[in-house]
Each structure stands twice: as structure tokens, then as C-alpha cells.
Amino acid sequence: MNINLAENIRIFRKQHSLTQEQLAEALGVTAGAVYKWEAGRSVPDLSLIVEMADFFDLSVDVLLGCQMKDNRQEAMVLRLEEYFHDRDAAGITEAEKALKKYPNSFKIVYTCASLYHVFGLEQDDKGKLLRALELLEHARRLLDQNKDPEISEMTIYGDMAAIYLSMDESEQAVELLRKNNSSGIYSDQIGFILASYCKRSEEALTYLSEALLNNVVSMIRIVTGYLNVFFERKEYRAAEEMLLWSSGFFNGLREEGRSSFIDKLEAIFYACLAKAQMESGNTAHVKSSLYRAKRMAETFDAAPDYDANRLRFISAGKRRSVYDNLGATAMDGIRNIMSSMGDESLSKLWEEISIHEE
């Protein structure tokens, strides 16, 4: 709550065209008293505030300039988020007020934890970071109130690990992440911390390899998703550019002279590239893309291998296999994708190429 009494006495006195002496005479006080009120050096008694409000024909709260904050829970959360995004350190004081008023509100506790985290980092203040850890642990116990799908127990553990790391407690960060590394969600972070902070490179490779493989699978989904979007919107040039860009990524994972499931994937992607080139008017390259799809498919089908350890940078460890629903063979996969695209001229061209040598 903000009070602007000193400024308001001066404003309303001038609005009534009164000098300090004239206002003092009307209220039965000295001119020096009015001067001190307007300078903020003293505050009039309550009875004088009421009398002054009546004199100026105002309500007391208007004279005081009283501005009440909305302290309902949702309003406080929004205000705390503004402090966070604006990096306003006043948010720490506001956070403690909010925590006193709503000590068991997930939204309040989690948002306050974020404030303490960011200011703890920026100010290198371990006390604030410890307070953030305390609040995150409390927020974790209140998770049944959470309605934000982007926040979960896993994300809270990730936040806590980041705080441990910023306090140079890398072993605690690794241990927390390792205990909660469901489906390899934190493998990249664990590998990074082990390699960069703990200097345990061999152990780091295991986690980094798992993270890389997870990201390869994720990249396949991302590229495929983009292709579906671009084809549906008839943005064939964008589809062509996406396929050419991703080809560099997947090519970089190949071991020289060794076939892998990347060949099957790329064979199908090159068939999609031929479709994008045909539709975008880049017809001169359609046949070369189909021939490349054929070569990759034949290479894979001659010695199919779904072992993920065949990829570059994947450290040997437990055996990892990948699988897909593209087709039993790479050639089947191309025929299936051709059928799904429903382009008779492209399908006919593929049939011609698939039975002839280049």
C-alpha cells in the first residue's frame, strides 16, 4: 500500500489557490506545520487529516493517496511474475509478503522460488539460493495443486539440480538428477556435469551417448513433423530446405563404411525430397534424389542393422536398438511413403528407377 499524503496536501492546497499560511490559518496550525507536512518531515494528526479532507471536500483515502494493491492470490502471482521478468529486486520483499499470506499455495511458492533462484544467481547470494531450494522442495509437496502441464516433479528436480550446480555442489546435482533420470530425461545434464565439473569423462560418455541417441530419435520426429506441416500447407520449398538441412545432421552420425538404420531413414527422406522438388519446380533433381534413395535402401537391406551403437559418438555400452513403423525393409518404407503421398507420376518414376540400374 502506497501513501502520498505530503504531495497531495501540496496539490490540493494549490488547487484551492491557498498559500501555506492560509491553509494553516484554516486548520488552526502554524505555517511551519504545513511546510513540514508538504516536505514529508512530519505527518498531521488523524483528526487534522479528517478535518483537512473535509476542508478540501475529499474522502480521507483520496487525500492520503492511498493505493491498495490487489492481494488476491492470482493477482499476487501475476505481480511476482512481473518482478521476475523485469528482474526487479523489489520482488524479494513482495515474495515474503506473499508467502506469509499464502504459505501453502503451489503457485505462490513456486513463483517465489523462481525469484529467489534468479536473484541468487545474479547477486551470487548463497542465502537466496538456499531459500530457493527450500521453496522448491515445499512446492514439490504441493504439486497436487498444480495445473500447469509444463511444471512437474521432474522439472522441479531439474531446477534444484541447477541451484546445486550454481553453488559448486556438482556431486549433489548429479546425484539428484541420477535418482530421477526417468527415460533418460536428464542424461544430457548428467553427462555435461560429469564431464565439465566432475572430470569423470568415462562415466560422462555413457550418459552423453544416451542423450545423443534420445536426441537423434527426437530429431527424426521433429523433421517428420515439419514435413507433414509443409506438405499439408503446400510449402514444398520449405520442405526441401528442411530435408537438405537435416541430411547434414544425419550424415554426420554415420560411421565410415558401415551401414546403420540412418541409411533406412535417409532413403525414405530422399523419397520425400523428390516429392518436394517435383512440387516446387526443382524437377532437374528429382531423379537424382530417387536414385540416392534407392542406393541407401539397397545398402541397408543388404545388411539391416538396427543397433544404435553403430552411430558415431555413441560410446559402446549396453546394447541399444531402434525400431520404426516405416516398413519391414527400406524398400518397403519407400513404397509405403510413395503410396501415402498419392502422387501417381512420382510413384511411376520410382517404379522405373527401382528396377533399373542408375
mmCIF file of C-alpha atoms in Angstrom:
data_model
loop_
_atom_site.group_PDB
_atom_site.id
_atom_site.type_symbol
_atom_site.label_atom_id
_atom_site.label_comp_id
_atom_site.label_asym_id
_atom_site.label_seq_id
_atom_site.Cartn_x
_atom_site.Cartn_y
_atom_site.Cartn_z
ATOM 1 C CA MET A 1 0.000 0.000 0.000
ATOM 2 C CA ASN A 2 1.391 3.413 -1.012
ATOM 3 C CA ILE A 3 0.500 6.726 0.732
ATOM 4 C CA ASN A 4 1.198 10.081 -0.921
ATOM 5 C CA LEU A 5 -0.118 12.424 1.778
ATOM 6 C CA ALA A 6 2.687 15.034 1.614
ATOM 7 C CA GLU A 7 2.388 15.501 -2.137
ATOM 8 C CA ASN A 8 -1.427 15.527 -2.026
ATOM 9 C CA ILE A 9 -1.599 18.263 0.649
ATOM 10 C CA ARG A 10 0.504 20.467 -1.631
ATOM 11 C CA ILE A 11 -1.542 19.568 -4.762
ATOM 12 C CA PHE A 12 -4.964 20.186 -3.195
ATOM 13 C CA ARG A 13 -3.786 23.385 -1.427
ATOM 14 C CA LYS A 14 -2.693 24.790 -4.778
ATOM 15 C CA GLN A 15 -5.908 23.646 -6.471
ATOM 16 C CA HIS A 16 -7.747 25.815 -3.915
ATOM 17 C CA SER A 17 -5.330 28.714 -4.586
ATOM 18 C CA LEU A 18 -4.173 28.783 -0.967
ATOM 19 C CA THR A 19 -0.802 29.688 0.472
ATOM 20 C CA GLN A 20 0.683 27.574 3.259
ATOM 21 C CA GLU A 21 -0.168 30.390 5.683
ATOM 22 C CA GLN A 22 -3.812 30.464 4.557
ATOM 23 C CA LEU A 23 -4.203 26.668 4.932
ATOM 24 C CA ALA A 24 -2.526 26.836 8.329
ATOM 25 C CA GLU A 25 -4.965 29.550 9.437
ATOM 26 C CA ALA A 26 -7.961 27.500 8.221
ATOM 27 C CA LEU A 27 -6.811 24.456 10.216
ATOM 28 C CA GLY A 28 -5.634 26.366 13.272
ATOM 29 C CA VAL A 29 -1.973 25.366 12.955
ATOM 30 C CA THR A 30 1.242 27.207 12.159
ATOM 31 C CA ALA A 31 2.537 27.791 8.642
ATOM 32 C CA GLY A 32 5.644 25.852 9.703
ATOM 33 C CA ALA A 33 3.500 22.791 10.416
ATOM 34 C CA VAL A 34 2.008 22.894 6.895
ATOM 35 C CA TYR A 35 5.511 23.304 5.432
ATOM 36 C CA LYS A 36 6.716 20.186 7.283
ATOM 37 C CA TRP A 37 3.684 18.166 6.142
ATOM 38 C CA GLU A 38 4.318 19.034 2.490
ATOM 39 C CA ALA A 39 8.039 18.359 2.856
ATOM 40 C CA GLY A 40 7.309 14.976 4.355
ATOM 41 C CA ARG A 41 9.095 15.864 7.584
ATOM 42 C CA SER A 42 6.077 15.275 9.769
ATOM 43 C CA VAL A 43 2.561 13.863 9.490
ATOM 44 C CA PRO A 44 -0.579 15.647 10.722
ATOM 45 C CA ASP A 45 -2.624 14.051 13.476
ATOM 46 C CA LEU A 46 -5.533 11.868 12.379
ATOM 47 C CA SER A 47 -8.048 14.489 13.489
ATOM 48 C CA LEU A 48 -6.308 17.068 11.309
ATOM 49 C CA ILE A 49 -6.261 14.669 8.332
ATOM 50 C CA VAL A 50 -10.014 14.188 8.679
ATOM 51 C CA GLU A 51 -10.542 17.955 9.040
ATOM 52 C CA MET A 52 -8.317 18.668 6.025
ATOM 53 C CA ALA A 53 -10.196 16.129 3.872
ATOM 54 C CA ASP A 54 -13.463 17.793 4.844
ATOM 55 C CA PHE A 55 -11.983 21.219 4.073
ATOM 56 C CA PHE A 56 -10.893 20.112 0.602
ATOM 57 C CA ASP A 57 -14.214 18.268 0.135
ATOM 58 C CA LEU A 58 -12.421 14.895 -0.303
ATOM 59 C CA SER A 59 -12.600 11.460 1.209
ATOM 60 C CA VAL A 60 -9.760 10.625 3.580
ATOM 61 C CA ASP A 61 -8.361 7.886 1.305
ATOM 62 C CA VAL A 62 -8.159 10.315 -1.638
ATOM 63 C CA LEU A 63 -6.278 12.847 0.486
ATOM 64 C CA LEU A 64 -3.917 10.141 1.672
ATOM 65 C CA GLY A 65 -3.387 8.975 -1.916
ATOM 66 C CA CYS A 66 -3.944 5.503 -0.641
ATOM 67 C CA GLN A 67 -3.377 2.918 -3.384
ATOM 68 C CA MET A 68 -4.363 -0.554 -2.262
ATOM 69 C CA LYS A 69 -2.696 -3.500 -4.000
ATOM 70 C CA ASP A 70 -4.802 -6.383 -5.147
ATOM 71 C CA ASN A 71 -3.624 -9.117 -2.784
ATOM 72 C CA ARG A 72 -5.768 -11.907 -4.104
ATOM 73 C CA GLN A 73 -3.739 -14.981 -4.916
ATOM 74 C CA GLU A 74 -3.903 -14.747 -8.726
ATOM 75 C CA ALA A 75 -3.064 -11.045 -8.684
ATOM 76 C CA MET A 76 -0.079 -11.656 -6.421
ATOM 77 C CA VAL A 77 1.205 -14.418 -8.720
ATOM 78 C CA LEU A 78 0.991 -12.091 -11.727
ATOM 79 C CA ARG A 79 2.781 -9.353 -9.801
ATOM 80 C CA LEU A 80 5.543 -11.757 -8.732
ATOM 81 C CA GLU A 81 5.942 -12.938 -12.337
ATOM 82 C CA GLU A 82 6.376 -9.317 -13.439
ATOM 83 C CA TYR A 83 9.101 -8.828 -10.828
ATOM 84 C CA PHE A 84 10.757 -11.990 -12.184
ATOM 85 C CA HIS A 85 10.629 -10.980 -15.853
ATOM 86 C CA ASP A 86 11.669 -7.381 -15.091
ATOM 87 C CA ARG A 87 14.499 -8.602 -12.813
ATOM 88 C CA ASP A 88 13.184 -6.199 -10.165
ATOM 89 C CA ALA A 89 14.826 -6.939 -6.802
ATOM 90 C CA ALA A 90 11.800 -5.467 -5.028
ATOM 91 C CA GLY A 91 10.170 -8.788 -5.852
ATOM 92 C CA ILE A 92 12.007 -10.453 -2.954
ATOM 93 C CA THR A 93 10.168 -8.296 -0.398
ATOM 94 C CA GLU A 94 6.911 -8.913 -2.228
ATOM 95 C CA ALA A 95 7.659 -12.656 -2.280
ATOM 96 C CA GLU A 96 7.964 -12.851 1.501
ATOM 97 C CA LYS A 97 4.676 -10.984 1.922
ATOM 98 C CA ALA A 98 3.012 -13.409 -0.480
ATOM 99 C CA LEU A 99 4.442 -16.411 1.345
ATOM 100 C CA LYS A 100 3.108 -15.148 4.668
ATOM 101 C CA LYS A 101 -0.343 -14.675 3.172
ATOM 102 C CA TYR A 102 -0.415 -17.886 1.092
ATOM 103 C CA PRO A 103 2.201 -20.248 2.620
ATOM 104 C CA ASN A 104 0.678 -23.379 1.069
ATOM 105 C CA SER A 105 -0.246 -22.172 -2.393
ATOM 106 C CA PHE A 106 1.711 -24.022 -5.080
ATOM 107 C CA LYS A 107 1.626 -21.080 -7.488
ATOM 108 C CA ILE A 108 2.872 -18.638 -4.881
ATOM 109 C CA VAL A 109 5.580 -20.928 -3.513
ATOM 110 C CA TYR A 110 6.861 -21.986 -6.950
ATOM 111 C CA THR A 111 6.927 -18.428 -8.307
ATOM 112 C CA CYS A 112 8.728 -17.176 -5.201
ATOM 113 C CA ALA A 113 11.284 -19.973 -5.633
ATOM 114 C CA SER A 114 11.942 -18.718 -9.166
ATOM 115 C CA LEU A 115 12.501 -15.192 -7.849
ATOM 116 C CA TYR A 116 14.972 -16.341 -5.212
ATOM 117 C CA HIS A 117 16.718 -18.512 -7.788
ATOM 118 C CA VAL A 118 17.256 -15.743 -10.343
ATOM 119 C CA PHE A 119 18.367 -13.146 -7.795
ATOM 120 C CA GLY A 120 20.551 -15.668 -6.018
ATOM 121 C CA LEU A 121 22.346 -16.285 -9.321
ATOM 122 C CA GLU A 122 22.611 -12.639 -10.333
ATOM 123 C CA GLN A 123 23.788 -11.482 -6.906
ATOM 124 C CA ASP A 124 25.886 -14.574 -6.168
ATOM 125 C CA ASP A 125 23.906 -14.849 -2.939
ATOM 126 C CA LYS A 126 24.037 -18.347 -1.463
ATOM 127 C CA GLY A 127 21.391 -17.443 1.102
ATOM 128 C CA LYS A 128 18.868 -16.689 -1.628
ATOM 129 C CA LEU A 129 19.807 -19.894 -3.471
ATOM 130 C CA LEU A 130 19.262 -21.944 -0.314
ATOM 131 C CA ARG A 131 15.908 -20.221 0.143
ATOM 132 C CA ALA A 132 15.034 -21.159 -3.461
ATOM 133 C CA LEU A 133 15.890 -24.807 -2.724
ATOM 134 C CA GLU A 134 13.713 -24.756 0.376
ATOM 135 C CA LEU A 135 10.788 -23.299 -1.561
ATOM 136 C CA LEU A 136 11.179 -25.764 -4.451
ATOM 137 C CA GLU A 137 11.062 -28.683 -2.034
ATOM 138 C CA HIS A 138 7.914 -27.195 -0.494
ATOM 139 C CA ALA A 139 6.427 -26.657 -3.978
ATOM 140 C CA ARG A 140 7.117 -30.324 -4.785
ATOM 141 C CA ARG A 141 4.955 -31.337 -1.809
ATOM 142 C CA LEU A 142 2.163 -29.076 -3.096
ATOM 143 C CA LEU A 143 2.212 -30.441 -6.652
ATOM 144 C CA ASP A 144 -1.318 -31.822 -6.428
ATOM 145 C CA GLN A 145 -2.493 -28.178 -6.776
ATOM 146 C CA ASN A 146 -0.522 -27.601 -9.970
ATOM 147 C CA LYS A 147 -2.456 -27.134 -13.212
ATOM 148 C CA ASP A 148 0.468 -26.096 -15.436
ATOM 149 C CA PRO A 149 1.441 -29.055 -17.678
ATOM 150 C CA GLU A 150 4.917 -27.576 -18.151
ATOM 151 C CA ILE A 151 5.701 -27.989 -14.450
ATOM 152 C CA SER A 152 6.165 -31.418 -12.904
ATOM 153 C CA GLU A 153 8.211 -33.145 -10.248
ATOM 154 C CA MET A 154 10.849 -33.744 -12.906
ATOM 155 C CA THR A 155 11.158 -30.057 -13.799
ATOM 156 C CA ILE A 156 11.388 -29.148 -10.115
ATOM 157 C CA TYR A 157 14.223 -31.630 -9.629
ATOM 158 C CA GLY A 158 15.917 -30.070 -12.646
ATOM 159 C CA ASP A 159 15.605 -26.604 -11.084
ATOM 160 C CA MET A 160 17.015 -27.888 -7.804
ATOM 161 C CA ALA A 161 19.973 -29.504 -9.560
ATOM 162 C CA ALA A 162 20.705 -26.240 -11.360
ATOM 163 C CA ILE A 163 20.836 -24.469 -7.999
ATOM 164 C CA TYR A 164 23.206 -27.057 -6.542
ATOM 165 C CA LEU A 165 25.435 -26.620 -9.574
ATOM 166 C CA SER A 166 25.478 -22.836 -9.197
ATOM 167 C CA MET A 167 26.607 -23.325 -5.586
ATOM 168 C CA ASP A 168 29.520 -25.517 -6.768
ATOM 169 C CA GLU A 169 27.849 -28.631 -5.368
ATOM 170 C CA SER A 170 28.122 -30.656 -8.568
ATOM 171 C CA GLU A 171 28.061 -34.049 -6.869
ATOM 172 C CA GLN A 172 24.716 -33.266 -5.238
ATOM 173 C CA ALA A 173 23.384 -32.032 -8.571
ATOM 174 C CA VAL A 174 24.444 -35.255 -10.319
ATOM 175 C CA GLU A 175 23.051 -37.470 -7.574
ATOM 176 C CA LEU A 176 19.674 -35.708 -7.610
ATOM 177 C CA LEU A 177 19.402 -35.971 -11.401
ATOM 178 C CA ARG A 178 20.595 -39.573 -11.491
ATOM 179 C CA LYS A 179 17.947 -40.646 -8.961
ATOM 180 C CA ASN A 180 15.232 -39.095 -11.112
ATOM 181 C CA ASN A 181 16.544 -39.826 -14.609
ATOM 182 C CA SER A 182 13.366 -41.494 -15.858
ATOM 183 C CA SER A 183 13.617 -42.369 -19.590
ATOM 184 C CA GLY A 184 16.959 -40.563 -19.730
ATOM 185 C CA ILE A 185 15.316 -37.165 -19.268
ATOM 186 C CA TYR A 186 18.400 -35.764 -17.540
ATOM 187 C CA SER A 187 21.110 -37.770 -19.323
ATOM 188 C CA ASP A 188 22.416 -34.723 -21.189
ATOM 189 C CA GLN A 189 22.702 -32.710 -17.979
ATOM 190 C CA ILE A 190 24.307 -35.562 -16.046
ATOM 191 C CA GLY A 191 26.828 -36.148 -18.831
ATOM 192 C CA PHE A 192 27.591 -32.445 -19.066
ATOM 193 C CA ILE A 193 28.142 -32.070 -15.315
ATOM 194 C CA LEU A 194 30.249 -35.230 -15.045
ATOM 195 C CA ALA A 195 32.463 -34.119 -17.934
ATOM 196 C CA SER A 196 32.671 -30.396 -17.183
ATOM 197 C CA TYR A 197 32.619 -30.201 -13.395
ATOM 198 C CA CYS A 198 33.453 -33.637 -12.007
ATOM 199 C CA LYS A 199 36.085 -34.553 -14.632
ATOM 200 C CA ARG A 200 34.717 -38.121 -14.886
ATOM 201 C CA SER A 201 34.871 -38.465 -18.663
ATOM 202 C CA GLU A 202 34.297 -42.218 -18.983
ATOM 203 C CA GLU A 203 31.184 -42.090 -16.847
ATOM 204 C CA ALA A 204 30.050 -38.969 -18.693
ATOM 205 C CA LEU A 205 30.241 -40.757 -22.060
ATOM 206 C CA THR A 206 27.575 -43.254 -21.023
ATOM 207 C CA TYR A 207 25.094 -40.505 -20.260
ATOM 208 C CA LEU A 208 26.087 -38.328 -23.212
ATOM 209 C CA SER A 209 25.640 -41.291 -25.559
ATOM 210 C CA GLU A 210 22.161 -41.940 -24.210
ATOM 211 C CA ALA A 211 21.307 -38.259 -24.537
ATOM 212 C CA LEU A 212 22.610 -38.139 -28.115
ATOM 213 C CA LEU A 213 20.581 -41.184 -29.100
ATOM 214 C CA ASN A 214 17.463 -39.702 -27.489
ATOM 215 C CA ASN A 215 18.020 -36.508 -29.442
ATOM 216 C CA VAL A 216 18.516 -38.397 -32.716
ATOM 217 C CA VAL A 217 15.127 -40.033 -32.197
ATOM 218 C CA SER A 218 13.686 -36.646 -31.258
ATOM 219 C CA MET A 219 15.181 -35.067 -34.386
ATOM 220 C CA ILE A 220 13.585 -37.747 -36.567
ATOM 221 C CA ARG A 221 10.180 -36.890 -35.072
ATOM 222 C CA ILE A 222 10.782 -33.151 -35.465
ATOM 223 C CA VAL A 223 11.805 -33.382 -39.114
ATOM 224 C CA THR A 224 8.919 -35.731 -39.904
ATOM 225 C CA GLY A 225 6.503 -33.385 -38.164
ATOM 226 C CA TYR A 226 7.766 -30.399 -40.134
ATOM 227 C CA LEU A 227 7.437 -32.342 -43.380
ATOM 228 C CA ASN A 228 3.806 -33.163 -42.647
ATOM 229 C CA VAL A 229 3.117 -29.498 -41.886
ATOM 230 C CA PHE A 230 4.899 -28.227 -45.002
ATOM 231 C CA PHE A 231 3.275 -30.781 -47.320
ATOM 232 C CA GLU A 232 -0.182 -30.045 -45.921
ATOM 233 C CA ARG A 233 0.378 -26.307 -46.442
ATOM 234 C CA LYS A 234 1.964 -26.916 -49.868
ATOM 235 C CA GLU A 235 5.151 -25.186 -48.743
ATOM 236 C CA TYR A 236 7.353 -27.505 -50.779
ATOM 237 C CA ARG A 237 10.393 -25.252 -50.907
ATOM 238 C CA ALA A 238 10.447 -25.187 -47.099
ATOM 239 C CA ALA A 239 10.121 -28.989 -47.037
ATOM 240 C CA GLU A 240 13.064 -29.268 -49.444
ATOM 241 C CA GLU A 241 15.195 -26.967 -47.293
ATOM 242 C CA MET A 242 14.304 -28.864 -44.112
ATOM 243 C CA LEU A 243 15.285 -32.203 -45.696
ATOM 244 C CA LEU A 244 18.592 -30.885 -47.046
ATOM 245 C CA TRP A 245 19.435 -29.316 -43.682
ATOM 246 C CA SER A 246 18.597 -32.464 -41.706
ATOM 247 C CA SER A 247 20.594 -34.610 -44.127
ATOM 248 C CA GLY A 248 23.768 -32.940 -42.898
ATOM 249 C CA PHE A 249 22.853 -33.785 -39.309
ATOM 250 C CA PHE A 250 22.099 -37.444 -40.014
ATOM 251 C CA ASN A 251 25.098 -37.870 -42.327
ATOM 252 C CA GLY A 252 27.353 -36.688 -39.539
ATOM 253 C CA LEU A 253 26.269 -39.684 -37.435
ATOM 254 C CA ARG A 254 27.391 -42.303 -39.952
ATOM 255 C CA GLU A 255 30.447 -44.440 -39.308
ATOM 256 C CA GLU A 256 32.574 -44.568 -42.464
ATOM 257 C CA GLY A 257 31.901 -47.755 -44.445
ATOM 258 C CA ARG A 258 29.290 -49.061 -42.018
ATOM 259 C CA SER A 259 25.545 -49.362 -42.625
ATOM 260 C CA SER A 260 23.078 -48.321 -39.939
ATOM 261 C CA PHE A 261 19.395 -47.529 -39.505
ATOM 262 C CA ILE A 262 20.275 -43.973 -40.605
ATOM 263 C CA ASP A 263 20.500 -45.357 -44.170
ATOM 264 C CA LYS A 264 16.915 -46.603 -43.992
ATOM 265 C CA LEU A 265 15.722 -43.296 -42.602
ATOM 266 C CA GLU A 266 17.596 -41.239 -45.173
ATOM 267 C CA ALA A 267 16.335 -43.429 -48.028
ATOM 268 C CA ILE A 268 12.778 -42.521 -47.087
ATOM 269 C CA PHE A 269 13.656 -38.860 -46.534
ATOM 270 C CA TYR A 270 15.206 -38.690 -50.025
ATOM 271 C CA ALA A 271 11.975 -40.073 -51.472
ATOM 272 C CA CYS A 272 10.174 -37.234 -49.670
ATOM 273 C CA LEU A 273 12.767 -34.798 -51.043
ATOM 274 C CA ALA A 274 11.943 -35.946 -54.574
ATOM 275 C CA LYS A 275 8.277 -35.135 -53.926
ATOM 276 C CA ALA A 276 9.160 -31.671 -52.565
ATOM 277 C CA GLN A 277 11.445 -30.984 -55.554
ATOM 278 C CA MET A 278 8.802 -32.063 -58.043
ATOM 279 C CA GLU A 279 6.154 -29.826 -56.464
ATOM 280 C CA SER A 280 8.452 -26.815 -56.049
ATOM 281 C CA GLY A 281 9.530 -26.912 -59.687
ATOM 282 C CA ASN A 282 13.029 -28.188 -58.974
ATOM 283 C CA THR A 283 12.405 -31.132 -61.320
ATOM 284 C CA ALA A 284 16.011 -31.443 -62.501
ATOM 285 C CA HIS A 285 16.967 -33.045 -59.164
ATOM 286 C CA VAL A 286 14.014 -35.405 -58.710
ATOM 287 C CA LYS A 287 15.638 -38.399 -60.378
ATOM 288 C CA SER A 288 18.951 -37.963 -58.548
ATOM 289 C CA SER A 289 17.083 -37.882 -55.214
ATOM 290 C CA LEU A 290 15.203 -41.075 -56.085
ATOM 291 C CA TYR A 291 18.399 -42.810 -57.188
ATOM 292 C CA ARG A 292 20.042 -41.815 -53.924
ATOM 293 C CA ALA A 293 17.029 -43.154 -52.004
ATOM 294 C CA LYS A 294 17.399 -46.419 -53.902
ATOM 295 C CA ARG A 295 21.130 -46.752 -53.160
ATOM 296 C CA MET A 296 20.636 -46.122 -49.465
ATOM 297 C CA ALA A 297 17.718 -48.533 -49.263
ATOM 298 C CA GLU A 298 19.652 -51.275 -51.027
ATOM 299 C CA THR A 299 22.691 -50.717 -48.817
ATOM 300 C CA PHE A 300 20.601 -51.053 -45.694
ATOM 301 C CA ASP A 301 18.522 -54.008 -46.913
ATOM 302 C CA ALA A 302 21.695 -55.925 -47.844
ATOM 303 C CA ALA A 303 22.709 -55.968 -44.162
ATOM 304 C CA PRO A 304 19.953 -54.480 -41.992
ATOM 305 C CA ASP A 305 21.286 -53.267 -38.661
ATOM 306 C CA TYR A 306 19.192 -51.514 -36.005
ATOM 307 C CA ASP A 307 21.995 -51.361 -33.415
ATOM 308 C CA ALA A 308 22.212 -47.753 -32.173
ATOM 309 C CA ASN A 309 25.836 -48.281 -31.195
ATOM 310 C CA ARG A 310 26.650 -48.187 -34.917
ATOM 311 C CA LEU A 311 26.333 -44.406 -34.834
ATOM 312 C CA ARG A 312 29.302 -42.102 -34.455
ATOM 313 C CA PHE A 313 29.887 -40.650 -30.992
ATOM 314 C CA ILE A 314 27.771 -43.334 -29.314
ATOM 315 C CA SER A 315 30.021 -44.927 -26.747
ATOM 316 C CA ALA A 316 29.888 -48.723 -26.516
ATOM 317 C CA GLY A 317 27.902 -49.788 -23.506
ATOM 318 C CA LYS A 318 24.631 -51.610 -23.122
ATOM 319 C CA ARG A 319 23.157 -52.669 -26.428
ATOM 320 C CA ARG A 320 20.660 -50.185 -27.786
ATOM 321 C CA SER A 321 18.262 -50.939 -30.625
ATOM 322 C CA VAL A 322 15.936 -48.670 -32.549
ATOM 323 C CA TYR A 323 12.744 -49.611 -34.326
ATOM 324 C CA ASP A 324 10.246 -47.959 -36.647
ATOM 325 C CA ASN A 325 6.926 -48.497 -38.398
ATOM 326 C CA LEU A 326 8.192 -47.444 -41.817
ATOM 327 C CA GLY A 327 8.225 -50.928 -43.292
ATOM 328 C CA ALA A 328 9.937 -54.294 -42.907
ATOM 329 C CA THR A 329 12.705 -53.156 -45.282
ATOM 330 C CA ALA A 330 13.945 -49.789 -46.505
ATOM 331 C CA MET A 331 12.493 -50.501 -49.958
ATOM 332 C CA ASP A 332 9.149 -51.272 -48.321
ATOM 333 C CA GLY A 333 9.422 -47.970 -46.499
ATOM 334 C CA ILE A 334 9.866 -46.051 -49.738
ATOM 335 C CA ARG A 335 6.919 -47.838 -51.367
ATOM 336 C CA ASN A 336 4.789 -47.039 -48.317
ATOM 337 C CA ILE A 337 5.720 -43.357 -48.348
ATOM 338 C CA MET A 338 5.058 -43.166 -52.081
ATOM 339 C CA SER A 339 1.620 -44.664 -51.551
ATOM 340 C CA SER A 340 0.820 -42.216 -48.738
ATOM 341 C CA MET A 341 1.807 -39.203 -50.877
ATOM 342 C CA GLY A 342 -0.634 -40.274 -53.611
ATOM 343 C CA ASP A 343 1.429 -38.865 -56.481
ATOM 344 C CA GLU A 344 0.961 -41.224 -59.461
ATOM 345 C CA SER A 345 3.658 -39.637 -61.624
ATOM 346 C CA LEU A 346 6.230 -39.813 -58.818
ATOM 347 C CA SER A 347 5.237 -43.399 -57.964
ATOM 348 C CA LYS A 348 5.596 -44.393 -61.631
ATOM 349 C CA LEU A 349 9.012 -42.764 -61.834
ATOM 350 C CA TRP A 350 10.065 -44.600 -58.675
ATOM 351 C CA GLU A 351 8.949 -47.948 -60.056
ATOM 352 C CA GLU A 352 11.026 -47.353 -63.172
ATOM 353 C CA ILE A 353 14.097 -46.370 -61.170
ATOM 354 C CA SER A 354 13.743 -49.160 -58.622
ATOM 355 C CA ILE A 355 14.022 -51.867 -61.299
ATOM 356 C CA HIS A 356 16.782 -50.287 -63.390
ATOM 357 C CA GLU A 357 20.406 -49.513 -62.677
ATOM 358 C CA GLU A 358 21.410 -45.895 -62.468
#
